[in-house]
Coordinates of C-alpha atoms in Angstrom, one line a residue:
M481 CA 27.9 -46.2 137.7
R482 CA 29.3 -46.4 133.8
T483 CA 27.8 -45.2 130.5
L484 CA 27.5 -48.4 127.8
T485 CA 27.0 -46.2 124.4
V486 CA 25.8 -47.4 121.0
V487 CA 27.3 -45.4 117.8
S488 CA 26.1 -46.2 114.6
A489 CA 25.7 -44.5 111.1
V490 CA 22.1 -45.0 109.9
S491 CA 20.6 -44.3 106.4
M492 CA 18.1 -41.3 106.2
D493 CA 15.6 -43.9 105.9
G494 CA 16.3 -45.6 109.0
F495 CA 18.6 -48.7 108.0
Y496 CA 21.5 -50.3 109.8
D497 CA 22.8 -51.2 106.3
G498 CA 20.9 -51.6 102.8
P499 CA 19.3 -54.5 100.9
G500 CA 21.7 -57.0 100.0
S501 CA 25.6 -56.9 99.1
G502 CA 27.2 -53.6 97.5
V503 CA 24.6 -51.2 99.4
T504 CA 25.9 -49.4 102.4
V505 CA 24.9 -46.8 104.5
P506 CA 26.5 -43.3 103.8
M507 CA 29.4 -42.3 105.9
E508 CA 30.9 -39.4 105.9
N509 CA 34.5 -38.3 107.0
C510 CA 32.9 -37.0 109.9
F511 CA 31.6 -40.4 111.4
G512 CA 35.5 -40.9 112.1
T513 CA 36.1 -37.5 113.6
Y514 CA 33.0 -38.6 116.4
N515 CA 34.1 -42.0 116.6
L516 CA 37.4 -40.4 117.8
E517 CA 35.4 -38.1 120.4
R518 CA 33.5 -41.4 121.9
I519 CA 36.9 -43.7 122.2
Q520 CA 38.8 -40.6 123.8
A521 CA 35.7 -40.9 126.4
A522 CA 35.9 -44.4 126.9
D523 CA 38.3 -47.1 128.3
T524 CA 36.4 -50.2 127.0
V525 CA 35.1 -51.4 123.6
L526 CA 32.0 -54.1 123.6
L527 CA 32.4 -55.9 120.5
G528 CA 30.4 -58.7 118.7
A529 CA 32.0 -61.6 117.2
N530 CA 31.5 -60.5 113.7
S531 CA 32.6 -57.2 114.4
Y532 CA 35.7 -58.5 116.4
A533 CA 36.9 -60.5 114.1
M534 CA 36.6 -57.8 111.3
F535 CA 37.8 -55.0 113.2
S536 CA 41.1 -56.8 114.6
S537 CA 42.0 -57.7 111.4
Y538 CA 41.8 -53.7 110.1
W539 CA 42.2 -51.0 113.0
P540 CA 45.6 -52.2 114.9
G541 CA 47.5 -51.4 111.4
V542 CA 45.9 -48.1 110.9
A543 CA 47.8 -46.1 113.4
D544 CA 50.9 -46.5 111.3
D545 CA 49.0 -46.1 107.5
S546 CA 50.4 -42.5 106.5
S547 CA 47.6 -42.6 104.3
A548 CA 44.6 -42.9 106.5
F549 CA 42.3 -40.1 107.5
E550 CA 44.0 -38.2 110.6
A551 CA 41.3 -38.9 113.1
D552 CA 41.1 -43.0 112.2
R553 CA 45.0 -43.1 112.7
E554 CA 44.7 -41.2 116.3
F555 CA 41.6 -44.0 116.6
S556 CA 43.5 -47.1 115.9
K557 CA 46.2 -46.1 118.5
I558 CA 44.0 -45.6 121.4
Y559 CA 41.8 -48.5 120.2
N560 CA 44.8 -50.7 120.2
V561 CA 45.3 -49.9 124.1
V562 CA 41.8 -49.7 125.7
D563 CA 40.2 -53.2 126.9
K564 CA 37.9 -55.0 124.5
V565 CA 35.1 -57.5 125.6
V566 CA 33.8 -59.2 123.0
V567 CA 30.4 -61.4 123.2
S568 CA 30.7 -64.6 121.5
D569 CA 30.7 -68.1 122.1
H570 CA 32.8 -69.1 119.2
A571 CA 36.0 -66.5 119.1
S572 CA 39.2 -67.0 120.1
P573 CA 41.4 -64.8 121.8
P574 CA 43.9 -62.5 119.5
P575 CA 47.2 -64.2 119.2
A576 CA 49.9 -63.4 121.7
D577 CA 51.9 -61.2 118.9
H578 CA 48.4 -59.3 117.9
P579 CA 48.3 -55.7 119.5
W580 CA 44.9 -56.4 121.2
A581 CA 46.5 -59.8 122.6
D582 CA 47.0 -58.4 126.2
N583 CA 43.5 -55.7 126.7
T584 CA 40.7 -58.8 124.9
R585 CA 38.3 -60.4 127.0
I586 CA 35.9 -62.9 125.3
V587 CA 32.5 -63.2 127.5
S588 CA 30.0 -65.7 126.6
R589 CA 26.5 -64.7 125.2
A590 CA 25.2 -66.3 127.9
D591 CA 27.0 -64.7 130.5
A592 CA 26.9 -61.3 128.6
P593 CA 24.7 -59.8 130.6
A594 CA 25.9 -59.8 134.3
E595 CA 29.2 -59.4 133.3
I596 CA 28.1 -56.2 131.6
A597 CA 26.5 -55.2 134.1
K598 CA 29.5 -55.9 136.5
L599 CA 31.7 -53.6 134.0
K600 CA 28.9 -51.2 134.3
E601 CA 29.3 -50.7 138.0
Q602 CA 33.1 -50.0 138.3
D603 CA 34.2 -46.0 138.5
R604 CA 35.9 -46.0 135.2
R605 CA 35.6 -44.3 131.8
E606 CA 32.6 -45.0 129.1
I607 CA 32.3 -48.5 127.2
V608 CA 31.3 -47.5 123.4
T609 CA 30.3 -50.0 121.0
W610 CA 30.6 -50.1 117.2
A611 CA 28.6 -52.2 115.0
S612 CA 28.0 -55.3 116.9
R613 CA 23.9 -54.7 116.1
T614 CA 23.0 -58.4 117.4
T615 CA 25.2 -58.1 120.6
W616 CA 23.8 -54.5 121.3
N617 CA 20.2 -55.0 121.0
G618 CA 20.4 -58.6 123.2
L619 CA 22.1 -55.9 125.7
L620 CA 19.5 -53.4 124.9
Q621 CA 16.5 -56.1 126.1
H622 CA 18.4 -56.5 129.6
G623 CA 18.3 -52.4 130.1
L624 CA 22.1 -52.1 129.9
I625 CA 22.3 -49.9 127.1
D626 CA 22.5 -45.9 128.1
E627 CA 22.6 -44.2 124.8
I628 CA 22.3 -44.7 121.1
H629 CA 24.1 -42.0 119.0
V630 CA 22.8 -42.0 115.5
L631 CA 24.8 -40.5 112.5
L632 CA 22.0 -39.9 110.3
G633 CA 23.6 -40.4 106.7
P634 CA 22.7 -38.2 103.6
A635 CA 20.9 -40.5 101.6
A636 CA 18.1 -43.3 101.6
V637 CA 18.6 -47.0 101.2
A638 CA 14.9 -48.0 100.5
G639 CA 15.2 -50.9 102.5
G640 CA 17.5 -53.7 104.6
T641 CA 18.4 -54.1 108.2
P642 CA 16.8 -52.1 110.9
L643 CA 18.8 -50.1 113.4
C644 CA 16.8 -51.9 116.3
E645 CA 15.0 -55.2 116.4
H646 CA 12.5 -54.6 119.3
P647 CA 10.7 -51.5 120.1
V648 CA 12.4 -48.8 122.2
S649 CA 11.4 -45.3 123.9
L650 CA 13.8 -42.9 123.4
R651 CA 14.7 -39.6 124.6
R652 CA 16.1 -37.3 122.7
L653 CA 19.7 -35.8 124.3
G654 CA 21.1 -33.4 121.4
V655 CA 21.4 -32.9 117.8
R656 CA 24.6 -32.2 116.0
T657 CA 25.8 -30.8 112.5
F658 CA 29.0 -30.7 111.1
D659 CA 30.9 -28.1 109.4
N660 CA 31.1 -28.8 105.3
F661 CA 29.1 -32.6 105.9
D662 CA 25.4 -33.3 105.4
T663 CA 25.5 -35.9 108.1
V664 CA 23.5 -35.2 111.3
L665 CA 24.3 -36.8 114.9
I666 CA 21.3 -37.2 116.8
R667 CA 22.2 -38.5 120.5
Y668 CA 19.2 -40.8 122.6
G669 CA 19.0 -41.9 126.2
V670 CA 17.2 -45.0 126.2
Q671 CA 14.0 -44.7 128.2
Q672 CA 12.4 -47.8 127.8
P673 CA 13.7 -51.1 125.8
A674 CA 10.8 -53.5 125.2
A675 CA 10.8 -56.2 128.2
P676 CA 13.1 -59.2 127.5
R677 CA 11.9 -62.4 126.0

């Protein structure tokens, strides 16, 4: 049985993003370092449509960008070769010459719970998701999210979008700090999501 893990930066006051454009959750370089650890433990990345559009245009080229953070370059190299599953009713597969062309699959929103449940039954490495808040919150309602790893940023944004859309009970799996950074990682196991609507 595979683990499906959400990794997200959150402001100190618990928001996924801030109120309005230009207000973002604080992310230090340790976020990239931890993302690299998570993708090294995985062989499938789960994405929603908007995150797929944004990430597929950004991450493939980072591997060869000498000005990029070292962990981000390594992250990009792995991202280009792992399987990607995109939950969307409108997204199109990447073009044939795109680095993600051979390992990206589009799954409809209606089919996503059953398809993700099948993936989780495989004897493979972890499934991980970044951003894609609407997608993973939907899967949370179906009991398909195993862990939520929160990187708690060292600032409050005083409003915005909460991380979770519905109540959920969690158990703390671990807490970690990073040398020279103020971000704190809290790993939670999902105990009981709210009942599906």
